[in-house]
DNA sequence: CAGTCGAGTGACAACGTTGTCATTAGCAGG
DNA sequence: CCTGCTAATGACAACGTTGTCACTCGACTG
């Protein structure tokens, strides 16, 4: 292994001078610097992270803790977003997931302490409140896709309310007035927020919100919920005054609405416009016609989480700060069209 | 920060003795050990990773390098599998992705060296050959979901050939004889291997392989390919001698086959059995009827990769060793049924 | 009883880096 | 010429841990 001293010996300078060059200390003669850089390249010297970390008392590694990665496949974009942001200053990501186990979580905090990570992002795989307890962690903590009830930690979450508004507003702008809703499990925060968004949009154009047209697409306790969007869709679409558009709680629901429409001989978007949520490309781009939907900005959430960390919130905040809301963009494809006449 | 010396002082012993306790060295008096453990718990002492790493010259961290995480959402299960295996010996995962950029990849190798990772898993997001060049990395390297052309590194890959065999054999066992195929982009290795699997299964029951019934579901260069499974499906299903079952290259293709069948008034599984591949639960469990498919064992691949690392292959192997094949299990749901008569 | 052994423990150095402080040379101002 | 200054560099210690070696103290062997 090539060390600072090896480089120093080869370059005929002291270790400290090499250290200065490595750390971009301006107090080094230009010629000396060039000579040392040449030796570094020749020997392919890489500074030892362990030694730096020991001296510095902190490391260039950021911890990422997740609950369950499996549930929504695209939520890993939080990880990609975080990495994208870290790469710029050559920092890296130490990842651990807790699988929802409290003991494991405590171990992970300990491990993060052992590694002297400079900060921790706690990311959940669906948007929810999170009580972090007291992690006894010295560095900064940022929540991604979740938020602490009393606002103790900075949090970055998707703007579900505005996302719901976007769904409804787009269909209303296309002239739809009878709009069905097949929503997420109502226990989910996202479901509640989006509902509020619908209502705002409906109210803005003076369309009454008809509870008859609002059905849950999932039933049962979360984690073991069952999707019933197909039945809900058939039900809505069999009504004499069937809706001309359906807002879905996610793209899976939309997928079943497509099937329900097909089973009743209805074509999308001629007879029915469908609006999804999540922008799971696997579904949205594969459906025929491709699905117009609202995206979950996971990548951006991950990126912002790291930036918030770097901005340096030292430890838990005493005051209450509301979560940062990241907008959910409309992704237009072919499943919505303007209503005739 | 609580150090070994703090614990030692509190317990009235030397630092070395505490070190022994922390490292499960048996040469410590039982009472001394208990006393020290009590102090450790009381002070919540966590051994400093940096210092250990510096002494040891290696760390308990394993590097995971990926090309592009985004493409297939479930391939992140490789990460989960790896973590599952690492957790047992309290090791952790340092993750970096290269986004396919060679410069970035070189940086990542350097970073891994700086961190003295004990080994590296290189995971690709679809099954493909990978030429690693000469990473100048001292530790063990294992490939996951990819393999080096000359077998220089141990590799763990899905057994696509047997997966293809499984798809065909299951339908043949149900009595199907006219079986259509809508396959992956033929440039993919998986596509070739599975094709060989089909042929074996067909040959075993003496059914001729009809190239007329074999259509690509994707066209165009990879990364910008276009899915045409819907058209391929309608085409196959409009034939006078239409197949009674269709084998799909993945679950997205299956999804379009469902749509194609619906557009022609055919019901699944009464009129047509459909067999997927990948077991993307988002699709397979949401389709009506739920999709019978073959799973990609990403979790297991990740787990085995770590185990292979731990088994300790020191550096690159000179000899050629074939990749380890992990079976792709049949996941039965409701989209295939026995043929009448 | 002297010598040997093993169990238990501690002193000390070393890992690679960087902060602190000291040192040198060169130069401007008095 | 001396003082005070800056730019450039180096000597040294310290970060927290653990391997090496040495030590003590009973117990056992011959």
XYZ file of C-alpha atoms (C1' of nucleotides) in Angstrom:
742
model
C 0.000 0.000 0.000
C 1.281 3.419 -1.023
C 1.339 5.968 1.783
C 1.897 9.644 2.129
C 5.447 8.962 3.274
C 6.203 6.928 0.164
C 5.148 9.837 -1.966
C 7.124 12.238 0.232
C 10.269 10.141 -0.049
C 10.006 9.883 -3.820
C 9.353 13.588 -4.170
C 12.068 14.548 -1.724
C 9.760 16.495 0.555
C 8.177 15.951 3.936
C 4.980 14.049 4.496
C 3.273 17.216 5.606
C 3.893 18.925 2.300
C 2.343 16.036 0.435
C -0.591 16.233 2.801
C -0.937 19.887 1.927
C -1.022 19.110 -1.765
C -3.584 16.388 -1.283
C -5.785 18.781 0.662
C -5.429 21.684 -1.746
C -3.653 23.853 0.777
C -2.599 26.942 -1.218
C 0.580 27.417 0.818
C 2.660 25.209 -1.457
C 5.055 26.338 -4.137
C 3.627 25.685 -7.591
C 6.625 23.685 -8.780
C 6.691 21.583 -5.655
C 2.989 20.925 -6.059
C 3.360 19.795 -9.653
C 6.250 17.521 -8.781
C 4.292 15.942 -5.965
C 1.174 15.524 -8.090
C 3.305 13.737 -10.652
C 4.594 11.317 -8.040
C 1.070 10.772 -6.716
C -0.119 9.851 -10.172
C 2.874 7.667 -10.846
C 2.497 5.663 -7.653
C -1.312 5.823 -7.834
C -1.450 7.006 -4.269
C -4.892 6.974 -2.642
C -5.266 8.679 0.758
C -6.212 6.239 3.464
C -9.738 6.885 4.548
C -9.269 5.287 7.958
C -6.388 7.503 8.937
C -8.110 10.645 7.736
C -11.249 9.710 9.562
C -9.319 9.071 12.733
C -7.612 12.435 12.626
C -10.673 14.340 11.525
C -13.069 12.689 13.956
C -15.612 12.553 11.176
C -15.813 10.875 7.810
C -16.919 11.744 4.323
C -19.494 8.995 4.524
C -23.183 9.650 4.932
C -25.471 7.030 6.411
C -28.718 6.079 4.743
C -31.208 4.126 6.779
C -34.350 2.737 5.207
C -37.236 0.760 6.596
C -38.283 -1.629 3.870
C -36.895 -1.147 0.420
C -39.025 -3.766 -1.208
C -42.500 -2.285 -1.210
C -42.428 0.401 -3.875
C -39.742 -0.392 -6.387
C -39.048 3.139 -7.513
C -38.448 4.529 -4.085
C -34.847 3.408 -4.499
C -34.524 6.514 -6.582
C -34.133 8.239 -3.241
C -30.826 6.414 -3.044
C -29.844 7.441 -6.533
C -30.714 11.030 -5.853
C -28.657 11.008 -2.687
C -25.689 9.508 -4.486
C -25.964 12.001 -7.278
C -25.691 14.813 -4.788
C -22.873 13.193 -2.829
C -20.753 12.429 -5.812
C -19.990 16.093 -6.388
C -17.961 16.382 -3.223
C -16.646 12.817 -3.414
C -18.592 11.612 -0.477
C -20.178 8.206 -0.241
C -23.150 6.374 1.091
C -23.260 3.694 3.734
C -26.566 1.910 3.475
C -28.434 -0.099 6.039
C -32.013 -1.122 6.276
C -33.920 -1.988 9.363
C -36.718 -4.110 7.915
C -38.834 -2.335 10.492
C -37.052 -4.039 13.405
C -36.357 -1.749 16.370
C -33.373 -3.764 17.641
C -31.843 -3.734 14.223
C -32.415 -0.031 14.006
C -30.559 0.545 17.242
C -27.665 -1.498 15.885
C -27.634 0.588 12.754
C -27.378 3.806 14.759
C -24.472 2.316 16.653
C -22.855 1.267 13.442
C -23.263 4.756 12.024
C -21.621 6.152 15.127
C -18.763 3.689 14.798
C -18.269 4.849 11.235
C -18.453 8.480 12.299
C -20.806 9.230 9.438
C -21.159 12.942 8.982
C -24.919 12.747 8.738
C -27.822 10.373 8.383
C -30.739 10.308 6.002
C -33.659 8.228 7.185
C -35.775 7.268 4.221
C -39.082 5.462 4.323
C -40.565 3.718 1.386
C -43.924 5.340 1.586
C -44.868 8.775 2.776
C -45.633 8.594 6.486
C -44.986 10.097 9.896
C -41.993 8.674 11.703
C -41.182 8.845 15.367
C -37.457 8.549 15.594
C -37.226 8.458 19.377
C -33.849 9.646 20.562
C -31.161 8.138 18.367
C -28.248 9.574 20.403
C -26.516 10.541 17.246
C -24.277 13.560 17.156
C -24.489 14.532 13.505
C -27.262 15.925 11.395
C -30.360 13.912 10.579
C -32.721 14.481 7.685
C -35.903 12.563 6.967
C -36.784 11.627 3.407
C -40.315 10.677 2.421
C -41.290 10.836 6.068
C -41.510 13.509 8.742
C -41.312 13.606 12.487
C -44.588 14.454 14.185
C -43.257 17.334 16.194
C -41.008 18.587 13.426
C -37.860 17.740 15.341
C -35.921 16.938 12.230
C -35.792 18.517 8.802
C -37.899 16.470 6.410
C -38.299 16.256 2.654
C -41.579 14.812 1.428
C -43.594 14.720 -1.785
C -46.316 17.321 -2.077
C -49.197 14.871 -2.212
C -51.836 17.503 -1.772
C -50.659 19.432 -4.763
C -50.251 16.151 -6.625
C -53.919 15.374 -6.033
C -54.771 18.859 -7.146
C -52.743 18.322 -10.304
C -54.570 15.103 -11.115
C -57.982 16.676 -10.774
C -57.096 20.018 -12.331
C -55.729 18.376 -15.458
C -58.912 16.404 -16.040
C -61.098 19.391 -15.250
C -59.126 21.484 -17.714
C -59.846 18.847 -20.348
C -63.523 19.429 -19.749
C -64.349 16.439 -17.570
C -67.062 17.060 -15.024
C -68.070 13.590 -13.843
C -64.835 12.291 -12.424
C -64.536 9.010 -10.551
C -61.912 8.341 -7.952
C -60.355 5.025 -7.022
C -58.080 5.908 -4.188
C -55.286 4.476 -2.109
C -55.874 2.813 1.199
C -57.516 5.611 3.184
C -55.215 5.031 6.162
C -52.337 6.359 4.103
C -51.388 9.953 4.605
C -50.938 10.355 0.860
C -54.565 9.401 0.370
C -55.841 12.047 2.754
C -53.650 14.775 1.336
C -54.545 14.032 -2.232
C -58.226 14.017 -1.328
C -57.827 17.556 -0.096
C -56.126 18.406 -3.371
C -59.048 17.032 -5.405
C -61.518 19.084 -3.437
C -59.593 22.276 -3.963
C -59.474 21.675 -7.702
C -63.150 20.765 -7.869
C -64.099 23.810 -5.862
C -62.102 26.094 -8.106
C -64.269 25.222 -11.100
C -67.451 24.867 -9.096
C -67.878 21.132 -9.601
C -69.463 19.433 -6.605
C -67.511 16.562 -5.104
C -69.700 13.461 -5.393
C -68.792 10.933 -2.664
C -70.679 8.300 -4.649
C -67.889 8.366 -7.210
C -65.100 7.950 -4.668
C -64.088 4.327 -3.998
C -61.107 2.809 -2.243
C -58.877 0.783 -4.544
C -57.337 -1.140 -1.664
C -58.901 -2.680 1.411
C -57.527 -4.259 4.561
C -54.689 -3.345 6.873
C -51.593 -1.971 5.245
C -48.833 -4.483 4.405
C -51.543 -7.086 3.793
C -53.966 -4.950 1.863
C -55.835 -6.346 -1.102
C -56.338 -4.498 -4.354
C -59.971 -4.205 -5.400
C -59.610 -1.506 -8.011
C -60.892 -3.780 -10.753
C -64.195 -4.265 -8.963
C -64.377 -0.619 -7.961
C -63.729 0.376 -11.552
C -66.388 -1.946 -12.983
C -68.781 -0.654 -10.415
C -68.172 2.978 -11.294
C -68.228 2.303 -15.008
C -71.474 0.342 -14.888
C -73.428 3.270 -13.502
C -75.917 4.848 -15.841
C -74.178 8.184 -15.293
C -70.721 6.721 -15.560
C -67.781 9.047 -15.114
C -65.858 10.218 -18.144
C -62.584 10.112 -16.244
C -61.093 8.257 -13.308
C -58.408 9.492 -10.955
C -56.347 6.643 -9.543
C -54.411 6.465 -6.272
C -51.507 4.853 -8.058
C -50.504 3.245 -11.326
C -51.432 -0.243 -10.157
C -54.968 0.943 -9.652
C -54.859 2.512 -13.085
C -53.763 -0.805 -14.496
C -56.834 -2.492 -13.083
C -59.059 0.321 -14.314
C -57.752 -0.395 -17.815
C -58.779 -4.013 -17.348
C -62.183 -3.044 -15.961
C -62.779 -0.693 -18.883
C -61.746 -3.368 -21.363
C -64.103 -5.851 -19.749
C -66.973 -3.432 -20.342
C -65.981 -2.671 -23.894
C -64.868 0.853 -23.116
C -61.827 2.287 -24.870
C -59.257 4.531 -23.321
C -59.069 7.442 -23.896
C -62.091 7.621 -26.254
C -64.668 6.531 -23.696
C -62.702 7.088 -20.528
C -59.720 9.123 -19.420
C -57.484 7.579 -16.759
C -55.071 9.451 -14.526
C -52.483 7.517 -12.529
C -50.083 8.368 -9.747
C -46.468 7.314 -9.052
C -45.161 7.191 -12.612
C -43.958 3.630 -12.266
C -42.500 3.457 -15.715
C -42.829 -0.303 -15.803
C -46.572 0.167 -15.770
C -47.120 3.619 -17.204
C -45.060 3.084 -20.343
C -46.270 -0.442 -20.925
C -49.986 0.151 -20.730
C -51.759 0.743 -24.040
C -52.421 3.622 -24.316
C -49.490 4.796 -22.195
C -50.647 6.213 -18.897
C -50.859 9.883 -18.041
C -49.834 10.079 -14.434
C -48.275 12.180 -11.721
C -44.699 11.356 -10.744
C -43.291 10.835 -7.283
C -40.089 12.866 -7.156
C -38.002 10.307 -5.301
C -34.755 11.235 -6.996
C -35.264 14.865 -6.104
C -36.205 13.967 -2.533
C -32.954 12.048 -2.149
C -30.980 14.898 -3.631
C -32.598 17.504 -1.436
C -32.139 15.375 1.654
C -28.389 15.341 1.139
C -28.308 19.032 0.397
C -30.199 19.736 3.576
C -27.713 17.594 5.464
C -24.800 19.436 3.945
C -26.360 22.786 4.736
C -25.548 21.648 8.224
C -28.343 21.339 10.686
C -26.431 20.367 13.811
C -28.412 17.626 15.520
C -32.100 17.771 16.278
C -33.823 21.090 16.035
C -35.771 22.292 19.007
C -38.307 24.312 17.082
C -40.934 23.005 14.755
C -40.165 23.216 11.100
C -42.625 22.051 8.488
C -41.449 19.428 5.990
C -40.112 20.628 2.668
C -42.646 19.763 -0.021
C -41.283 18.581 -3.350
C -43.740 18.955 -6.219
C -45.106 15.910 -8.044
C -44.928 16.629 -11.763
C -47.630 15.760 -14.252
C -46.355 13.230 -16.796
C -48.536 13.416 -19.851
C -48.944 10.349 -21.991
C -51.974 9.116 -23.901
C -54.646 8.091 -21.430
C -56.419 11.407 -20.986
C -58.154 13.405 -23.658
C -60.421 16.403 -23.881
C -64.069 15.597 -23.573
C -66.252 16.024 -26.647
C -68.564 18.941 -27.009
C -16.854 10.355 22.331
C -16.337 7.312 24.555
C -13.097 5.466 23.907
C -11.538 2.220 24.952
C -9.453 4.085 27.507
C -12.516 5.637 29.099
C -13.964 2.201 29.596
C -10.628 0.917 30.887
C -10.330 3.740 33.377
C -13.855 3.195 34.670
C -13.340 -0.535 34.953
C -9.913 -0.207 36.521
C -8.162 -2.282 33.891
C -5.860 -1.594 30.966
C -7.069 -0.612 27.529
C -5.774 -3.868 26.135
C -8.021 -5.917 28.385
C -11.063 -3.982 27.234
C -9.936 -4.550 23.682
C -9.812 -8.257 24.413
C -13.353 -8.244 25.716
C -14.618 -6.311 22.741
C -12.990 -8.815 20.422
C -14.203 -11.894 22.264
C -10.710 -12.986 23.203
C -11.236 -15.948 25.576
C -8.141 -15.109 27.618
C -10.048 -12.855 29.992
C -11.233 -13.726 33.469
C -15.012 -14.172 33.515
C -15.563 -11.637 36.295
C -13.335 -9.070 34.651
C -15.220 -9.587 31.430
C -18.591 -9.084 33.041
C -17.451 -5.966 34.831
C -16.080 -4.531 31.616
C -19.206 -5.414 29.671
C -21.245 -3.604 32.297
C -19.150 -0.472 31.879
C -19.380 -0.728 28.108
C -23.146 -0.835 28.303
C -23.299 1.942 30.835
C -21.155 4.293 28.799
C -22.636 3.028 25.522
C -19.171 2.539 24.130
C -18.954 1.888 20.403
C -15.587 0.808 18.976
C -14.214 3.346 16.532
C -14.301 1.922 13.077
C -11.568 4.204 11.788
C -9.028 3.124 14.372
C -9.821 -0.547 13.910
C -9.565 -0.225 10.213
C -6.235 1.508 10.469
C -4.771 -1.191 12.667
C -6.279 -4.042 10.750
C -5.438 -2.721 7.293
C -8.859 -3.871 6.174
C -12.413 -2.997 7.084
C -15.659 -4.777 7.715
C -17.171 -2.892 4.844
C -17.931 -4.490 1.514
C -18.174 -2.406 -1.638
C -21.084 -2.758 -4.002
C -20.725 -1.259 -7.433
C -23.631 -1.137 -9.844
C -23.965 0.142 -13.351
C -27.447 1.576 -13.638
C -29.893 0.918 -10.856
C -32.862 2.427 -12.574
C -33.652 0.010 -15.356
C -35.253 -2.980 -13.680
C -36.767 -1.970 -10.391
C -36.493 -5.308 -8.662
C -32.828 -5.794 -9.292
C -32.246 -3.759 -6.140
C -33.102 -6.986 -4.388
C -29.472 -7.857 -5.111
C -28.661 -5.148 -2.596
C -31.129 -6.478 -0.079
C -29.801 -9.989 -0.448
C -26.268 -8.791 0.067
C -27.234 -6.870 3.164
C -29.106 -9.811 4.549
C -25.985 -11.899 4.299
C -23.711 -9.198 5.679
C -25.855 -8.429 8.677
C -25.024 -11.762 10.270
C -21.400 -10.833 10.809
C -22.158 -7.156 11.377
C -20.566 -6.045 8.211
C -21.884 -3.249 6.061
C -22.275 -2.130 2.517
C -20.728 0.855 0.810
C -22.659 1.541 -2.349
C -21.610 3.369 -5.447
C -22.957 3.358 -8.941
C -21.134 4.194 -12.067
C -24.016 5.112 -14.380
C -21.960 3.315 -16.983
C -19.225 5.969 -16.932
C -15.683 4.589 -17.098
C -14.089 7.579 -15.363
C -16.573 7.349 -12.571
C -15.894 3.653 -12.288
C -12.191 4.286 -11.883
C -12.973 6.768 -9.137
C -15.134 4.213 -7.400
C -12.342 1.663 -7.392
C -10.055 4.267 -5.904
C -12.657 5.090 -3.286
C -13.032 1.426 -2.422
C -9.293 1.181 -2.002
C -9.286 4.254 0.223
C -11.942 2.619 2.351
C -10.013 -0.645 2.436
C -13.189 -2.552 1.670
C -12.665 -6.241 2.246
C -14.261 -7.174 -1.042
C -16.296 -5.852 -3.907
C -19.472 -7.077 -5.531
C -20.037 -5.731 -9.009
C -23.715 -5.996 -9.822
C -25.305 -5.229 -13.161
C -28.955 -4.579 -13.598
C -29.492 -7.025 -16.350
C -27.782 -10.301 -17.041
C -24.812 -9.634 -19.288
C -21.114 -10.229 -19.856
C -18.845 -7.690 -18.217
C -15.251 -6.922 -18.970
C -13.799 -5.528 -15.799
C -10.391 -4.658 -17.180
C -7.784 -4.576 -14.453
C -9.233 -2.847 -11.429
C -5.964 -2.959 -9.433
C -7.877 -3.967 -6.399
C -6.300 -6.152 -3.781
C -9.360 -7.832 -2.296
C -11.815 -10.348 -3.610
C -14.220 -9.484 -6.415
C -17.468 -11.250 -7.202
C -19.789 -10.496 -10.094
C -23.530 -10.536 -9.574
C -25.937 -10.843 -12.490
C -22.985 -10.577 -14.830
C -19.908 -12.638 -15.642
C -16.464 -11.974 -17.001
C -15.884 -13.395 -20.461
C -12.781 -15.332 -19.571
C -14.100 -16.433 -16.188
C -11.521 -14.343 -14.347
C -13.856 -13.621 -11.467
C -16.398 -15.709 -9.634
C -19.865 -14.853 -10.891
C -23.413 -15.470 -9.747
C -26.084 -15.290 -12.416
C -29.683 -16.392 -12.896
C -30.146 -19.677 -14.702
C -31.997 -18.238 -17.656
C -31.773 -21.380 -19.715
C -33.478 -23.423 -17.072
C -35.938 -20.578 -16.532
C -36.921 -20.774 -20.182
C -37.201 -24.513 -19.834
C -39.467 -24.059 -16.834
C -41.761 -21.700 -18.718
C -42.198 -24.086 -21.604
C -42.292 -27.276 -19.537
C -45.081 -25.936 -17.340
C -47.287 -25.095 -20.299
C -46.495 -28.388 -22.016
C -47.386 -30.246 -18.841
C -50.745 -28.482 -18.884
C -51.337 -29.967 -22.311
C -50.567 -26.984 -24.507
C -49.078 -27.844 -27.879
C -49.395 -24.653 -29.888
C -47.348 -22.233 -27.835
C -46.538 -18.720 -28.957
C -43.477 -16.846 -27.820
C -43.060 -13.095 -27.435
C -39.481 -12.734 -26.427
C -37.033 -10.183 -25.081
C -34.791 -8.161 -27.293
C -32.804 -10.871 -29.052
C -29.506 -9.113 -28.354
C -29.920 -9.949 -24.679
C -28.121 -12.938 -23.378
C -31.174 -13.914 -21.349
C -33.168 -14.149 -24.542
C -30.735 -16.529 -26.175
C -30.427 -18.746 -23.123
C -34.154 -18.993 -22.589
C -34.650 -19.853 -26.228
C -32.383 -22.822 -25.712
C -34.478 -23.765 -22.698
C -37.697 -23.705 -24.716
C -36.219 -25.945 -27.351
C -35.092 -28.500 -24.826
C -38.539 -28.621 -23.266
C -40.247 -28.853 -26.640
C -37.919 -31.604 -27.754
C -38.554 -33.606 -24.620
C -42.239 -33.975 -25.472
C -41.680 -34.182 -29.199
C -43.349 -30.878 -30.088
C -41.717 -29.157 -33.046
C -40.534 -25.622 -32.456
C -42.449 -23.386 -34.864
C -40.432 -20.225 -35.644
C -43.633 -18.683 -37.001
C -44.909 -18.444 -33.448
C -41.790 -16.765 -32.098
C -41.876 -12.957 -32.140
C -39.703 -10.317 -30.511
C -41.552 -8.204 -27.974
C -38.995 -5.430 -28.148
C -37.236 -3.857 -31.098
C -34.428 -1.385 -31.457
C -31.092 -0.955 -29.745
C -31.053 -1.661 -26.047
C -31.542 1.324 -23.724
C -33.802 2.866 -26.351
C -35.755 -0.205 -27.324
C -39.466 -0.002 -28.028
C -42.010 -2.509 -26.793
C -44.135 -4.022 -29.536
C -45.568 -6.947 -27.612
C -49.124 -5.695 -28.057
C -48.818 -5.848 -31.824
C -46.945 -9.143 -31.708
C -49.645 -10.570 -29.468
C -52.513 -9.427 -31.670
C -50.699 -10.829 -34.622
C -50.208 -14.227 -33.029
C -53.737 -14.330 -31.669
C -55.332 -13.382 -34.995
C -53.938 -16.421 -36.762
C -56.423 -19.089 -37.727
C -54.356 -21.623 -35.776
C -53.830 -19.285 -32.855
C -51.716 -20.543 -29.972
C -53.405 -21.668 -26.769
C -50.602 -20.260 -24.657
C -47.991 -17.540 -24.897
C -44.593 -17.475 -23.246
C -43.421 -13.945 -22.525
C -39.901 -12.613 -22.191
C -40.918 -10.590 -19.172
C -43.925 -9.420 -17.236
C -44.214 -6.186 -19.190
C -44.675 -8.226 -22.325
C -47.250 -10.334 -20.520
C -49.081 -7.165 -19.591
C -49.394 -6.192 -23.228
C -50.453 -9.695 -24.158
C -53.313 -9.330 -21.686
C -54.320 -6.137 -23.467
C -53.987 -7.760 -26.881
C -56.127 -10.698 -25.773
C -58.748 -8.358 -24.336
C -58.854 -6.390 -27.569
C -59.694 -9.590 -29.443
C -62.310 -10.681 -26.946
C -60.194 -13.548 -25.610
C -60.258 -14.353 -21.901
C -57.312 -15.435 -19.830
C -56.932 -18.232 -18.868
C -60.042 -19.721 -20.580
C -58.991 -18.917 -24.134
C -55.322 -18.270 -23.565
C -52.698 -19.119 -20.978
C -49.985 -16.532 -20.380
C -46.611 -17.166 -18.809
C -44.469 -14.235 -17.681
C -40.885 -13.812 -16.565
C -39.305 -11.665 -13.832
C -42.044 -11.843 -11.207
C -42.326 -8.086 -10.949
C -44.956 -8.153 -8.269
C -46.230 -4.735 -9.223
C -47.390 -6.249 -12.477
C -47.875 -9.915 -11.717
C -50.093 -9.424 -8.695
C -52.048 -6.574 -10.191
C -53.021 -8.151 -13.461
C -56.408 -9.844 -13.544
C -56.080 -12.803 -13.470
C -52.824 -12.681 -11.524
C -49.866 -13.693 -13.666
C -48.131 -17.037 -13.523
C -44.498 -16.254 -14.068
C -40.914 -17.258 -13.411
C -39.015 -15.274 -10.795
C -35.609 -13.706 -11.078
C -33.763 -14.671 -7.904
C -32.108 -11.304 -7.291
C -32.197 -11.566 -3.542
C -30.525 -14.943 -3.662
C -27.952 -13.698 -6.157
C -27.008 -10.895 -3.785
C -26.792 -13.280 -0.874
C -24.661 -15.778 -2.738
C -22.371 -13.048 -4.001
C -21.517 -12.044 -0.459
C -21.079 -15.629 0.608
C -18.723 -16.224 -2.260
C -16.777 -13.148 -1.236
C -16.575 -14.331 2.330
C -15.454 -17.765 1.258
C -12.384 -15.790 0.316
C -11.263 -15.856 -3.228
C -8.096 -13.806 -3.038
C -8.080 -11.487 -6.025
C -8.671 -12.556 -9.568
C -8.514 -16.210 -10.404
C -6.188 -17.323 -13.132
C -8.225 -20.321 -14.196
C -11.621 -20.288 -15.818
C -14.536 -20.969 -13.586
C -18.079 -21.063 -14.900
C -20.639 -18.719 -13.311
C -22.789 -20.095 -10.519
C -26.329 -20.519 -11.824
C -29.143 -19.655 -9.461
C -32.462 -21.262 -10.382
C -35.441 -19.140 -11.412
C -38.480 -20.480 -9.582
C -41.913 -20.920 -11.119
C -44.447 -18.663 -9.394
C -47.901 -20.040 -10.042
C -50.829 -17.676 -10.096
C -53.957 -17.754 -12.256
C -52.982 -17.079 -15.816
C -52.263 -20.620 -16.966
C -54.677 -23.509 -17.055
C -54.806 -27.017 -18.402
C -56.045 -27.268 -21.929
C -59.420 -28.875 -22.520
C -59.705 -32.310 -23.922
C 12.151 -26.888 46.584
C 13.497 -25.204 42.118
C 11.760 -25.081 37.691
C 8.039 -24.930 34.389
C 3.748 -23.843 32.797
C -0.483 -21.372 31.661
C -3.838 -17.992 32.619
C -4.524 -13.343 33.016
C -3.052 -8.843 32.380
C -0.458 -4.579 31.014
C 3.205 -1.416 28.653
C 4.297 0.090 24.399
C 4.615 0.812 19.646
C 2.592 1.221 15.351
C -1.005 1.992 11.701
C -1.416 6.897 8.069
C -2.784 11.333 8.430
C -2.945 16.216 9.801
C -2.987 20.237 13.341
C 0.317 22.886 15.864
C 4.257 25.008 16.114
C 8.946 25.893 14.681
C 12.212 26.904 11.221
C 14.259 28.787 7.143
C 15.058 32.054 3.497
C 14.025 36.173 1.235
C 12.621 40.845 1.356
C 10.904 45.519 2.681
C 11.294 49.331 5.918
C 13.646 51.709 9.447
C 22.541 46.314 9.660
C 18.681 44.872 12.256
C 13.718 44.073 12.770
C 9.526 42.370 11.304
C 7.114 40.167 7.916
C 5.590 36.507 4.565
C 6.027 32.314 1.953
C 7.347 27.738 2.099
C 8.442 23.784 4.455
C 9.358 20.368 8.185
C 9.402 17.956 13.006
C 6.450 16.040 16.034
C 2.537 14.557 18.442
C -1.894 12.815 18.529
C -6.207 10.423 16.954
C -8.190 5.004 19.025
C -7.097 0.513 18.494
C -4.562 -3.883 18.692
C -0.301 -7.017 17.927
C 3.863 -8.125 20.336
C 6.112 -9.039 24.115
C 6.791 -9.090 28.918
C 5.258 -9.595 33.357
C 2.933 -11.656 37.668
C 0.996 -15.221 40.147
C -0.592 -19.455 41.367
C -0.378 -24.468 40.351
C 1.840 -28.315 38.897
C 6.057 -31.357 37.756
C 10.189 -33.683 38.689
